[in-house]
Short mmCIF file of C-alpha atoms and ligand atoms in Angstrom, two decimals:
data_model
loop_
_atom_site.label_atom_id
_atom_site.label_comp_id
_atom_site.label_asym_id
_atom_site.label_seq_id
_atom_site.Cartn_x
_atom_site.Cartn_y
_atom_site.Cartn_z
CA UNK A 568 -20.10 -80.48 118.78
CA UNK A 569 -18.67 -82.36 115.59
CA UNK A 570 -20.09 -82.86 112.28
CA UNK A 571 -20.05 -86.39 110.62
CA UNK A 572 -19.92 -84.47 107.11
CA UNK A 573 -19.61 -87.84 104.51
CA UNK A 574 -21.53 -91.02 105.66
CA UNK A 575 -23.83 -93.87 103.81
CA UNK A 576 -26.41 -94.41 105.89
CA UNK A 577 -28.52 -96.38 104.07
CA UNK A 578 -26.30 -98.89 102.97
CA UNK A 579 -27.05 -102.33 104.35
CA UNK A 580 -24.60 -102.45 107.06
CA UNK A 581 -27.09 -100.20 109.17
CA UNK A 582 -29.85 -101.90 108.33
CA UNK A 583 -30.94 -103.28 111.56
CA UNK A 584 -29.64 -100.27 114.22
CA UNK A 585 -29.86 -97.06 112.15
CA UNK A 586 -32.15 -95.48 114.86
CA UNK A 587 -29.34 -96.33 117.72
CA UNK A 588 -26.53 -95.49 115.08
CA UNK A 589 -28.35 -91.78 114.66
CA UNK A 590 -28.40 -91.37 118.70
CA UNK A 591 -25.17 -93.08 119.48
CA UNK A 592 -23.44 -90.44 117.21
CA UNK A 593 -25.06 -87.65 119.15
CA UNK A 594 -24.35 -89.02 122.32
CA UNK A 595 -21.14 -88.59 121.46
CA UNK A 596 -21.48 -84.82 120.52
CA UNK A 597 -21.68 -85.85 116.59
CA UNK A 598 -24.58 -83.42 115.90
CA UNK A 599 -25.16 -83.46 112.93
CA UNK A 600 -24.59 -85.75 109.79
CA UNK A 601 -24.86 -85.24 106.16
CA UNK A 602 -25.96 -89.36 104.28
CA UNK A 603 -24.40 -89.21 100.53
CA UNK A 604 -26.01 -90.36 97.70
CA UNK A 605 -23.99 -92.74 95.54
CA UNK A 606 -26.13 -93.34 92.55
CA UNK A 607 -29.92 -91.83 91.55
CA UNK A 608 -31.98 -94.86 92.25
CA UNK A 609 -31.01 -94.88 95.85
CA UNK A 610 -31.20 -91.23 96.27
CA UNK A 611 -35.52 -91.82 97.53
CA UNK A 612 -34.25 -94.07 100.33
CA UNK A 613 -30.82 -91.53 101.30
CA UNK A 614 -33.63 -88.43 101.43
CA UNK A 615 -36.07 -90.86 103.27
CA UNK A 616 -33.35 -91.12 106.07
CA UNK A 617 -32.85 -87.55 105.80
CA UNK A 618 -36.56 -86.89 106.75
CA UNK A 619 -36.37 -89.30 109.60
CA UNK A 620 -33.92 -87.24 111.34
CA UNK A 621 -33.93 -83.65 112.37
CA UNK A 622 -30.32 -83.69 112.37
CA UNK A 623 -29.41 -85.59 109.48
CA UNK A 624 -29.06 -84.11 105.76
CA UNK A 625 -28.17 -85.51 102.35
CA UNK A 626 -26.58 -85.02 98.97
CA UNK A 627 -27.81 -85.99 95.58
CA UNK A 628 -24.88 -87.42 92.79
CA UNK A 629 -23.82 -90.14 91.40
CA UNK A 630 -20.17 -92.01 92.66
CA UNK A 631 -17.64 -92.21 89.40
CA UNK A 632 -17.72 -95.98 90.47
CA UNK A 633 -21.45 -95.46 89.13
CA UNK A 634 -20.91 -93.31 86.07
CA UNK A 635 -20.80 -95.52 83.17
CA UNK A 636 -24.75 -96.75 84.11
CA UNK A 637 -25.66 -92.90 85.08
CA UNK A 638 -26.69 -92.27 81.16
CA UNK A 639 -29.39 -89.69 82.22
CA UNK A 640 -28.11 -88.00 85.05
CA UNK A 641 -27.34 -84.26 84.09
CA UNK A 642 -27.65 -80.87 85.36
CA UNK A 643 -31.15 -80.26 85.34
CA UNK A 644 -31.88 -83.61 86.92
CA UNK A 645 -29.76 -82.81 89.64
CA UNK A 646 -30.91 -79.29 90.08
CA UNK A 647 -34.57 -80.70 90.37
CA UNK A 648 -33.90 -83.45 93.07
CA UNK A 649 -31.59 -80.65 94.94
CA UNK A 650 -34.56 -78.54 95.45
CA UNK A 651 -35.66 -80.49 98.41
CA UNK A 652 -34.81 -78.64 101.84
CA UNK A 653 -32.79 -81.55 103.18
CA UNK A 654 -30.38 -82.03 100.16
CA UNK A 655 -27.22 -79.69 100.76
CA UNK A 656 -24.70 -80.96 98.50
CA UNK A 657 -24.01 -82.24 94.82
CA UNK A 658 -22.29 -85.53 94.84
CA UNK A 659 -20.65 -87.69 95.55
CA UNK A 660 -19.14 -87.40 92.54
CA UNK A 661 -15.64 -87.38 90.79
CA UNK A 662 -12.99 -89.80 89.79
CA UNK A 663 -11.49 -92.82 90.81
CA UNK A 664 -8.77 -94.11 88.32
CA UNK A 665 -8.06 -96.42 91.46
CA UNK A 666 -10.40 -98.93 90.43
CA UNK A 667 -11.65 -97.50 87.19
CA UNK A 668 -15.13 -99.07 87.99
CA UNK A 669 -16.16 -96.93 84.71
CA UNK A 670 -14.47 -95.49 81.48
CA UNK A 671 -12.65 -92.47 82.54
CA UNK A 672 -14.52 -90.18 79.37
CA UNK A 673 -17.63 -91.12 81.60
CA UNK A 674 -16.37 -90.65 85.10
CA UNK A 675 -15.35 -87.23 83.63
CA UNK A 676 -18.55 -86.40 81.60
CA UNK A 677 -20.85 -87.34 84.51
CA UNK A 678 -18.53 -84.73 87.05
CA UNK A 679 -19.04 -81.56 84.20
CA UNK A 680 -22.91 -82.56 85.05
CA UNK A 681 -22.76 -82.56 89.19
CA UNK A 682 -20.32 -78.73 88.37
CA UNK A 683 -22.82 -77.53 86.52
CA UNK A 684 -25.60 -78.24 89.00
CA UNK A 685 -23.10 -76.95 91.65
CA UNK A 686 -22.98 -73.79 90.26
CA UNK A 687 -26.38 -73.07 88.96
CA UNK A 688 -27.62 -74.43 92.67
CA UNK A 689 -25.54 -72.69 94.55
CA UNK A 690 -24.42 -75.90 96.42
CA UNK A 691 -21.63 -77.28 97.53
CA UNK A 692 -19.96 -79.98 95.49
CA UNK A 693 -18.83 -83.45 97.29
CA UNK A 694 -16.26 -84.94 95.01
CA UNK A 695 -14.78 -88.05 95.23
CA UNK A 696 -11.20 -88.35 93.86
CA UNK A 697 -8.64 -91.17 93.83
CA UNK A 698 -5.21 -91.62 92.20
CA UNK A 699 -7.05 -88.75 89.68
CA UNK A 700 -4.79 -85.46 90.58
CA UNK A 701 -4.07 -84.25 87.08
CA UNK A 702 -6.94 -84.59 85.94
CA UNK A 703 -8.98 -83.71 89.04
CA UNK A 704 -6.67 -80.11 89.48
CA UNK A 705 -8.08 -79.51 85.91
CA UNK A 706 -11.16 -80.00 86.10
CA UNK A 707 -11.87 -78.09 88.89
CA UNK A 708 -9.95 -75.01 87.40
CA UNK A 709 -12.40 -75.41 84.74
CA UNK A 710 -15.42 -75.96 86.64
CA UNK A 711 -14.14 -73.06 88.97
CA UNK A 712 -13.42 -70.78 85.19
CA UNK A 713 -17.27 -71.63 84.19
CA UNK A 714 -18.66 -69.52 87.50
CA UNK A 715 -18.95 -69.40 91.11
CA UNK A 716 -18.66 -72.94 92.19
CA UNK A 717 -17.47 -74.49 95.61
CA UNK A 718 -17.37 -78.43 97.84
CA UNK A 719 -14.77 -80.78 99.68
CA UNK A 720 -12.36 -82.93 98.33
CA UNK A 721 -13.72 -85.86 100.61
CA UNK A 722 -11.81 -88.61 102.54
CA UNK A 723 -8.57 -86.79 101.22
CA UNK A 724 -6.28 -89.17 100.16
CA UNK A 725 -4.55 -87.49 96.97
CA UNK A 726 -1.21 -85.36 96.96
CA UNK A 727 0.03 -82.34 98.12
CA UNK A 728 -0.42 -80.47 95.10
CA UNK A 729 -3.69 -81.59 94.30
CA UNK A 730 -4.61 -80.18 98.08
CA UNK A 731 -3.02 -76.91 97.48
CA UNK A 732 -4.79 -76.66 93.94
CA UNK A 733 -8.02 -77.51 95.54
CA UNK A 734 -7.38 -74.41 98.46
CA UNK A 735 -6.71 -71.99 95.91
CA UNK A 736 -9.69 -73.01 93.87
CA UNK A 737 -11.37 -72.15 97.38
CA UNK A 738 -12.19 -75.58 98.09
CA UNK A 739 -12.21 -77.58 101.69
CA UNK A 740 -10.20 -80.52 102.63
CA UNK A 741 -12.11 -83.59 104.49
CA UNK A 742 -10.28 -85.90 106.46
CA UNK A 743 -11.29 -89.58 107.29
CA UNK A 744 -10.19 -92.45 109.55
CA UNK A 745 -7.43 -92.91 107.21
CA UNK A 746 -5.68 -89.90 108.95
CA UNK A 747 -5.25 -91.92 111.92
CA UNK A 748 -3.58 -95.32 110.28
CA UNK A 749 -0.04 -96.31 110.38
CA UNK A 750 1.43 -95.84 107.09
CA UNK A 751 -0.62 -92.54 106.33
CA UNK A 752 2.44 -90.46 107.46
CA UNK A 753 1.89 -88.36 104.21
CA UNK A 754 -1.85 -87.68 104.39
CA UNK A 755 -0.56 -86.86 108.33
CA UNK A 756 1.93 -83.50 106.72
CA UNK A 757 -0.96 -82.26 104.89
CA UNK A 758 -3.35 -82.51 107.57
CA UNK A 759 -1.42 -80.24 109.76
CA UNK A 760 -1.11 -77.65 106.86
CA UNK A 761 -4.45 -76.84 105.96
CA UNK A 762 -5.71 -73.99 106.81
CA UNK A 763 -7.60 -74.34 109.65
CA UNK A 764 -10.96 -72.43 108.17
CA UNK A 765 -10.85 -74.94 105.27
CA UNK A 766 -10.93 -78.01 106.93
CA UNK A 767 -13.58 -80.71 107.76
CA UNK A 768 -13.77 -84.10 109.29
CA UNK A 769 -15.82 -87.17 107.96
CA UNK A 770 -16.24 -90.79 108.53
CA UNK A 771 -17.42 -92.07 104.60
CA UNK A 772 -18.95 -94.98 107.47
CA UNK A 773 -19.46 -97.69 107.34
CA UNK A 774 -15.81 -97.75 105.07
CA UNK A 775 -12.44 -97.21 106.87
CA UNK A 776 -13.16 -96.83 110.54
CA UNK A 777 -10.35 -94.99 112.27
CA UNK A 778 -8.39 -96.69 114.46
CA UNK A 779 -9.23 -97.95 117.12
CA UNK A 780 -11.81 -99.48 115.44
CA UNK A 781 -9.72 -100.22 111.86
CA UNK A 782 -11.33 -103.06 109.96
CA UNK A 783 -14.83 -102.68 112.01
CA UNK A 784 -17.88 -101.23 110.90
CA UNK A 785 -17.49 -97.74 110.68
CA UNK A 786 -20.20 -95.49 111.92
CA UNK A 787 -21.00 -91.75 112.79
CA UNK A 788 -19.69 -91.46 116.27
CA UNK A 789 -16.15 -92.20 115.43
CA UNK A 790 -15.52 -89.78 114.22
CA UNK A 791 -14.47 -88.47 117.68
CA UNK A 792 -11.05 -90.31 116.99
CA UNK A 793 -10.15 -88.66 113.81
CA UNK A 794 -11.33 -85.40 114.96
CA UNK A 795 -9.01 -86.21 118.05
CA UNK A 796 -6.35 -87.39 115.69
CA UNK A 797 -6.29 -84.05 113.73
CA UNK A 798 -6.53 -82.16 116.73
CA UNK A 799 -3.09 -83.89 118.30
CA UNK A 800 -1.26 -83.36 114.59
CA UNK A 801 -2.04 -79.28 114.73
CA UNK A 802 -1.49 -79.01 118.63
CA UNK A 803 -4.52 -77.14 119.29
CA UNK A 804 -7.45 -79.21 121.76
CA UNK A 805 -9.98 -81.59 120.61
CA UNK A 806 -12.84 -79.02 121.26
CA UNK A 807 -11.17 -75.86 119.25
CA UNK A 808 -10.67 -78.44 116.13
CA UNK A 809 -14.58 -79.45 116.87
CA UNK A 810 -15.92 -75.89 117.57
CA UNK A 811 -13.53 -74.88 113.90
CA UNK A 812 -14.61 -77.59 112.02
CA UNK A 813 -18.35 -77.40 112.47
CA UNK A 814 -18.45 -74.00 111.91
CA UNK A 815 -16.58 -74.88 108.20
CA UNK A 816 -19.24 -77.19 107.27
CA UNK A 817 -21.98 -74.68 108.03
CA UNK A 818 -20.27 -72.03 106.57
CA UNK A 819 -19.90 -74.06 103.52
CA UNK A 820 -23.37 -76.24 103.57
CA UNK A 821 -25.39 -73.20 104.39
CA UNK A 822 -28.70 -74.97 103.67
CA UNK A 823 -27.89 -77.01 106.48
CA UNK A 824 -28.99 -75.92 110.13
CA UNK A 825 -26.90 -75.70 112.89
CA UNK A 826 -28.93 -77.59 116.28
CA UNK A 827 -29.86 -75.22 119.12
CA UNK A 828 -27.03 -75.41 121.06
CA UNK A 829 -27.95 -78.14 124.40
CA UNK A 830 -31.13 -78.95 122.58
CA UNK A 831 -30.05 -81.80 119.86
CA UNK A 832 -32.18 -82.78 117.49
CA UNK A 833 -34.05 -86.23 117.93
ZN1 LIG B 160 -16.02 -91.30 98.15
ZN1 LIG B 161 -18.65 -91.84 100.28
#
Protein backbone atom coordinates (compact mmCIF):
# COMPACT_ATOMS: atom_id res chain seq x y z
CA UNK A 1 0.00 0.00 0.00
CA UNK A 2 1.27 3.65 -0.89
CA UNK A 3 0.40 6.89 0.52
CA UNK A 4 -0.46 9.90 -1.81
CA UNK A 5 0.96 12.26 1.10
CA UNK A 6 0.58 16.04 -0.84
CA UNK A 7 -2.48 16.40 -3.20
CA UNK A 8 -5.23 19.35 -3.99
CA UNK A 9 -8.18 17.76 -4.24
CA UNK A 10 -10.45 20.30 -4.37
CA UNK A 11 -9.06 22.31 -6.91
CA UNK A 12 -11.18 22.55 -10.03
CA UNK A 13 -9.46 20.10 -12.13
CA UNK A 14 -11.38 17.28 -10.10
CA UNK A 15 -14.36 18.83 -10.13
CA UNK A 16 -16.43 16.53 -12.11
CA UNK A 17 -14.69 12.81 -11.12
CA UNK A 18 -13.42 13.31 -7.54
CA UNK A 19 -15.49 10.24 -6.39
CA UNK A 20 -13.72 7.96 -9.29
CA UNK A 21 -10.36 9.92 -8.66
CA UNK A 22 -10.69 8.76 -4.68
CA UNK A 23 -11.35 4.93 -5.88
CA UNK A 24 -9.09 4.88 -8.86
CA UNK A 25 -6.18 5.76 -6.44
CA UNK A 26 -7.09 2.85 -4.23
CA UNK A 27 -7.48 0.56 -6.87
CA UNK A 28 -4.22 1.08 -7.42
CA UNK A 29 -3.07 0.32 -3.77
CA UNK A 30 -2.89 4.32 -3.04
CA UNK A 31 -4.60 3.97 0.38
CA UNK A 32 -4.60 6.69 1.72
CA UNK A 33 -4.28 10.48 0.80
CA UNK A 34 -3.67 13.55 2.73
CA UNK A 35 -5.74 17.04 0.43
CA UNK A 36 -3.56 20.34 1.40
CA UNK A 37 -4.92 23.41 2.16
CA UNK A 38 -3.46 26.34 0.22
CA UNK A 39 -5.09 29.35 1.70
CA UNK A 40 -7.88 29.69 4.81
CA UNK A 41 -10.94 30.41 2.80
CA UNK A 42 -10.72 27.14 1.02
CA UNK A 43 -9.73 25.20 3.99
CA UNK A 44 -14.14 24.41 4.68
CA UNK A 45 -14.26 22.82 1.22
CA UNK A 46 -10.41 20.77 1.65
CA UNK A 47 -11.97 19.40 5.28
CA UNK A 48 -15.39 18.84 3.48
CA UNK A 49 -13.49 16.35 1.13
CA UNK A 50 -11.76 15.06 4.02
CA UNK A 51 -15.13 14.01 5.65
CA UNK A 52 -16.30 12.45 2.46
CA UNK A 53 -13.67 9.94 2.56
CA UNK A 54 -12.64 7.48 5.18
CA UNK A 55 -9.32 7.41 3.74
CA UNK A 56 -8.61 10.81 2.91
CA UNK A 57 -7.09 13.53 5.46
CA UNK A 58 -6.12 17.19 5.26
CA UNK A 59 -3.86 20.00 6.35
CA UNK A 60 -4.69 23.50 7.33
CA UNK A 61 -1.97 26.57 6.08
CA UNK A 62 -1.66 28.96 3.93
CA UNK A 63 0.84 28.54 0.46
CA UNK A 64 3.71 31.51 0.57
CA UNK A 65 2.15 32.16 -2.96
CA UNK A 66 -0.86 33.23 -0.57
CA UNK A 67 0.93 35.07 2.21
CA UNK A 68 0.82 38.63 1.43
CA UNK A 69 -3.41 38.40 1.57
CA UNK A 70 -3.12 35.90 4.77
CA UNK A 71 -3.14 39.20 7.21
CA UNK A 72 -4.94 37.20 10.00
CA UNK A 73 -3.70 33.89 9.83
CA UNK A 74 -1.54 33.14 13.03
CA UNK A 75 -0.91 30.55 15.50
CA UNK A 76 -3.93 30.39 17.38
CA UNK A 77 -6.03 30.41 14.25
CA UNK A 78 -4.31 27.56 13.04
CA UNK A 79 -4.25 25.69 16.27
CA UNK A 80 -8.16 26.10 16.39
CA UNK A 81 -8.98 24.83 12.79
CA UNK A 82 -6.24 21.89 13.51
CA UNK A 83 -8.36 20.59 16.23
CA UNK A 84 -10.58 18.78 13.88
CA UNK A 85 -9.80 14.87 13.77
CA UNK A 86 -9.17 14.85 10.04
CA UNK A 87 -6.56 17.73 9.87
CA UNK A 88 -2.96 16.12 10.38
CA UNK A 89 -0.65 18.64 9.21
CA UNK A 90 0.23 22.50 9.29
CA UNK A 91 0.69 23.85 5.87
CA UNK A 92 1.33 24.09 3.15
CA UNK A 93 3.38 26.65 3.97
CA UNK A 94 6.94 28.14 3.31
CA UNK A 95 8.75 30.02 0.65
CA UNK A 96 8.91 30.35 -2.86
CA UNK A 97 11.44 33.10 -4.03
CA UNK A 98 10.72 31.22 -7.45
CA UNK A 99 7.91 33.29 -8.25
CA UNK A 100 7.84 35.64 -5.32
CA UNK A 101 3.94 35.66 -5.60
CA UNK A 102 4.33 37.74 -2.14
CA UNK A 103 6.98 40.00 -0.34
CA UNK A 104 9.49 37.70 1.08
CA UNK A 105 9.13 39.64 4.94
CA UNK A 106 5.53 38.10 4.49
CA UNK A 107 6.20 34.71 3.05
CA UNK A 108 8.58 34.54 6.09
CA UNK A 109 6.30 36.10 8.81
CA UNK A 110 3.31 33.93 7.78
CA UNK A 111 5.87 30.46 8.09
CA UNK A 112 7.01 31.69 12.04
CA UNK A 113 2.94 31.44 12.38
CA UNK A 114 2.32 27.70 10.72
CA UNK A 115 6.02 26.74 13.30
CA UNK A 116 4.47 27.96 15.99
CA UNK A 117 1.20 26.09 15.50
CA UNK A 118 3.45 23.08 14.59
CA UNK A 119 4.90 22.98 17.73
CA UNK A 120 2.25 23.92 20.15
CA UNK A 121 -0.04 21.19 18.06
CA UNK A 122 2.12 18.70 17.98
CA UNK A 123 1.72 18.35 14.14
CA UNK A 124 3.61 17.87 11.48
CA UNK A 125 4.61 20.83 9.37
CA UNK A 126 4.14 20.66 5.32
CA UNK A 127 6.42 23.30 3.96
CA UNK A 128 6.68 24.40 0.70
CA UNK A 129 10.14 25.68 -0.41
CA UNK A 130 11.54 26.85 -3.75
CA UNK A 131 14.85 28.44 -4.82
CA UNK A 132 14.60 29.53 -0.74
CA UNK A 133 17.64 27.26 0.80
CA UNK A 134 19.36 29.89 2.89
CA UNK A 135 16.81 31.13 4.15
CA UNK A 136 14.65 28.00 4.48
CA UNK A 137 17.93 26.01 6.43
CA UNK A 138 17.49 29.01 8.86
CA UNK A 139 14.45 29.12 9.57
CA UNK A 140 13.93 25.80 10.36
CA UNK A 141 17.03 25.78 12.78
CA UNK A 142 15.13 28.42 14.42
CA UNK A 143 11.80 27.01 14.39
CA UNK A 144 13.54 23.64 15.42
CA UNK A 145 15.68 26.05 18.51
CA UNK A 146 12.02 27.41 19.68
CA UNK A 147 10.84 23.56 20.70
CA UNK A 148 9.95 20.24 19.52
CA UNK A 149 8.81 20.78 16.03
CA UNK A 150 8.75 18.32 12.95
CA UNK A 151 7.08 17.99 8.75
CA UNK A 152 8.34 17.27 5.07
CA UNK A 153 10.08 19.35 2.86
CA UNK A 154 7.41 18.57 0.05
CA UNK A 155 7.88 17.96 -3.74
CA UNK A 156 11.73 18.30 -2.96
CA UNK A 157 13.23 20.23 -5.43
CA UNK A 158 15.98 22.35 -3.46
CA UNK A 159 19.79 21.37 -2.97
CA UNK A 160 21.75 19.00 -1.36
CA UNK A 161 22.53 20.94 1.55
CA UNK A 162 19.28 22.22 2.17
CA UNK A 163 18.21 18.22 2.25
CA UNK A 164 20.90 17.33 4.61
CA UNK A 165 20.01 20.46 6.87
CA UNK A 166 16.44 19.45 6.79
CA UNK A 167 17.56 15.47 8.01
CA UNK A 168 19.47 16.73 10.77
CA UNK A 169 16.75 19.07 11.85
CA UNK A 170 14.84 15.58 11.87
CA UNK A 171 12.79 16.42 9.03
CA UNK A 172 11.42 14.02 5.98
CA UNK A 173 12.10 14.39 2.38
CA UNK A 174 8.95 14.06 -0.18
CA UNK A 175 9.48 13.23 -3.58
CA UNK A 176 7.15 14.07 -6.59
CA UNK A 177 6.77 13.23 -10.29
CA UNK A 178 9.58 15.48 -10.84
CA UNK A 179 11.91 12.58 -9.67
CA UNK A 180 11.06 10.75 -12.67
CA UNK A 181 11.74 13.65 -15.53
CA UNK A 182 14.65 13.90 -17.77
CA UNK A 183 16.77 16.64 -16.68
CA UNK A 184 16.15 15.96 -12.83
CA UNK A 185 19.47 13.98 -12.71
CA UNK A 186 20.28 16.03 -9.48
CA UNK A 187 17.03 15.66 -7.53
CA UNK A 188 17.77 11.72 -8.87
CA UNK A 189 21.51 11.68 -6.39
CA UNK A 190 19.60 12.87 -3.53
CA UNK A 191 16.82 10.61 -3.85
CA UNK A 192 18.97 7.62 -3.55
CA UNK A 193 20.67 9.12 -0.37
CA UNK A 194 18.04 9.66 1.95
CA UNK A 195 17.69 7.71 4.49
CA UNK A 196 15.30 5.33 3.83
CA UNK A 197 13.13 5.93 7.30
CA UNK A 198 12.91 9.63 6.28
CA UNK A 199 11.49 9.44 3.09
CA UNK A 200 7.97 9.91 1.54
CA UNK A 201 6.36 9.98 -1.82
CA UNK A 202 3.67 12.54 -3.08
CA UNK A 203 1.94 13.59 -6.16
CA UNK A 204 1.15 17.71 -5.26
CA UNK A 205 -1.78 16.40 -8.22
CA UNK A 206 -3.15 17.69 -10.24
CA UNK A 207 0.61 19.68 -10.83
CA UNK A 208 3.56 17.74 -12.37
CA UNK A 209 2.35 14.28 -13.19
CA UNK A 210 5.25 11.86 -13.41
CA UNK A 211 6.07 10.56 -16.44
CA UNK A 212 4.38 8.72 -18.20
CA UNK A 213 1.79 10.95 -17.82
CA UNK A 214 4.12 14.46 -17.87
CA UNK A 215 2.02 17.43 -18.89
CA UNK A 216 -1.45 15.50 -18.01
CA UNK A 217 -3.56 15.95 -15.19
CA UNK A 218 -1.98 14.64 -12.33
CA UNK A 219 -3.94 12.63 -9.88
CA UNK A 220 -3.56 10.26 -6.77
CA UNK A 221 -2.89 6.96 -8.39
CA UNK A 222 0.27 7.96 -10.04
CA UNK A 223 1.90 8.00 -7.80
CA UNK A 224 2.67 4.28 -8.44
CA UNK A 225 5.33 5.61 -11.04
CA UNK A 226 7.30 7.76 -8.78
CA UNK A 227 7.11 5.35 -6.04
CA UNK A 228 8.40 2.86 -8.81
CA UNK A 229 10.89 5.43 -9.91
CA UNK A 230 12.45 5.78 -6.38
CA UNK A 231 12.31 2.26 -5.86
CA UNK A 232 14.61 1.50 -9.25
CA UNK A 233 17.16 4.59 -8.08
CA UNK A 234 17.80 2.73 -4.42
CA UNK A 235 17.68 -0.92 -5.91
CA UNK A 236 15.41 -2.25 -3.43
CA UNK A 237 11.54 -3.53 -4.98
CA UNK A 238 8.61 -1.41 -5.55
CA UNK A 239 6.72 -3.03 -2.55
CA UNK A 240 9.72 -2.61 0.23
CA UNK A 241 9.88 1.31 -0.91
CA UNK A 242 5.79 1.16 -0.54
CA UNK A 243 5.63 -0.96 2.70
CA UNK A 244 8.86 1.87 4.04
CA UNK A 245 7.29 4.75 2.91
CA UNK A 246 3.83 4.35 4.34
CA UNK A 247 4.99 3.41 7.44
CA UNK A 248 7.11 7.09 7.42
CA UNK A 249 4.04 8.98 6.87
CA UNK A 250 2.24 7.28 9.74
CA UNK A 251 4.98 7.43 11.86
CA UNK A 252 5.19 11.04 11.20
CA UNK A 253 1.24 12.01 10.69
CA UNK A 254 0.27 10.02 13.70
CA UNK A 255 -3.26 11.50 13.78
CA UNK A 256 -3.72 9.81 10.67
CA UNK A 257 -5.04 6.08 10.60
CA UNK A 258 -3.55 3.44 8.91
CA UNK A 259 -6.69 1.23 6.80
CA UNK A 260 -7.27 -2.32 8.05
CA UNK A 261 -5.08 -4.06 6.05
CA UNK A 262 -7.48 -5.89 2.83
CA UNK A 263 -10.35 -3.83 4.09
CA UNK A 264 -9.82 -0.18 2.33
CA UNK A 265 -11.68 2.44 3.25
CA UNK A 266 -14.66 3.56 0.92
ZN1 LIG B 1 3.89 23.18 -2.67
ZN1 LIG C 1 0.89 21.55 -2.92
Amino acid sequence: MLVDSHCHLNFKDFNDDLDVVVSRAEGEGVGTLVTICTRLNEFEQVLGIAERYDNVYCSVGVHPHEAENAGDVDAARLIGLAAHPKVVGIGETGLDYYYDNSPRDQQQAVFRAHMKAARETGLPLIVHTRDADEDMAALLTEGTDGGRLTGVLHCFSSGRELAEKALELGFYISLSGIVTFKNAEALREIARDVPADRLLVETDSPYLAPMPHRGKRNEPAFVVHTAARVAELRGVTVDELARTTTANFFRLFGKAHAPASGAPGG
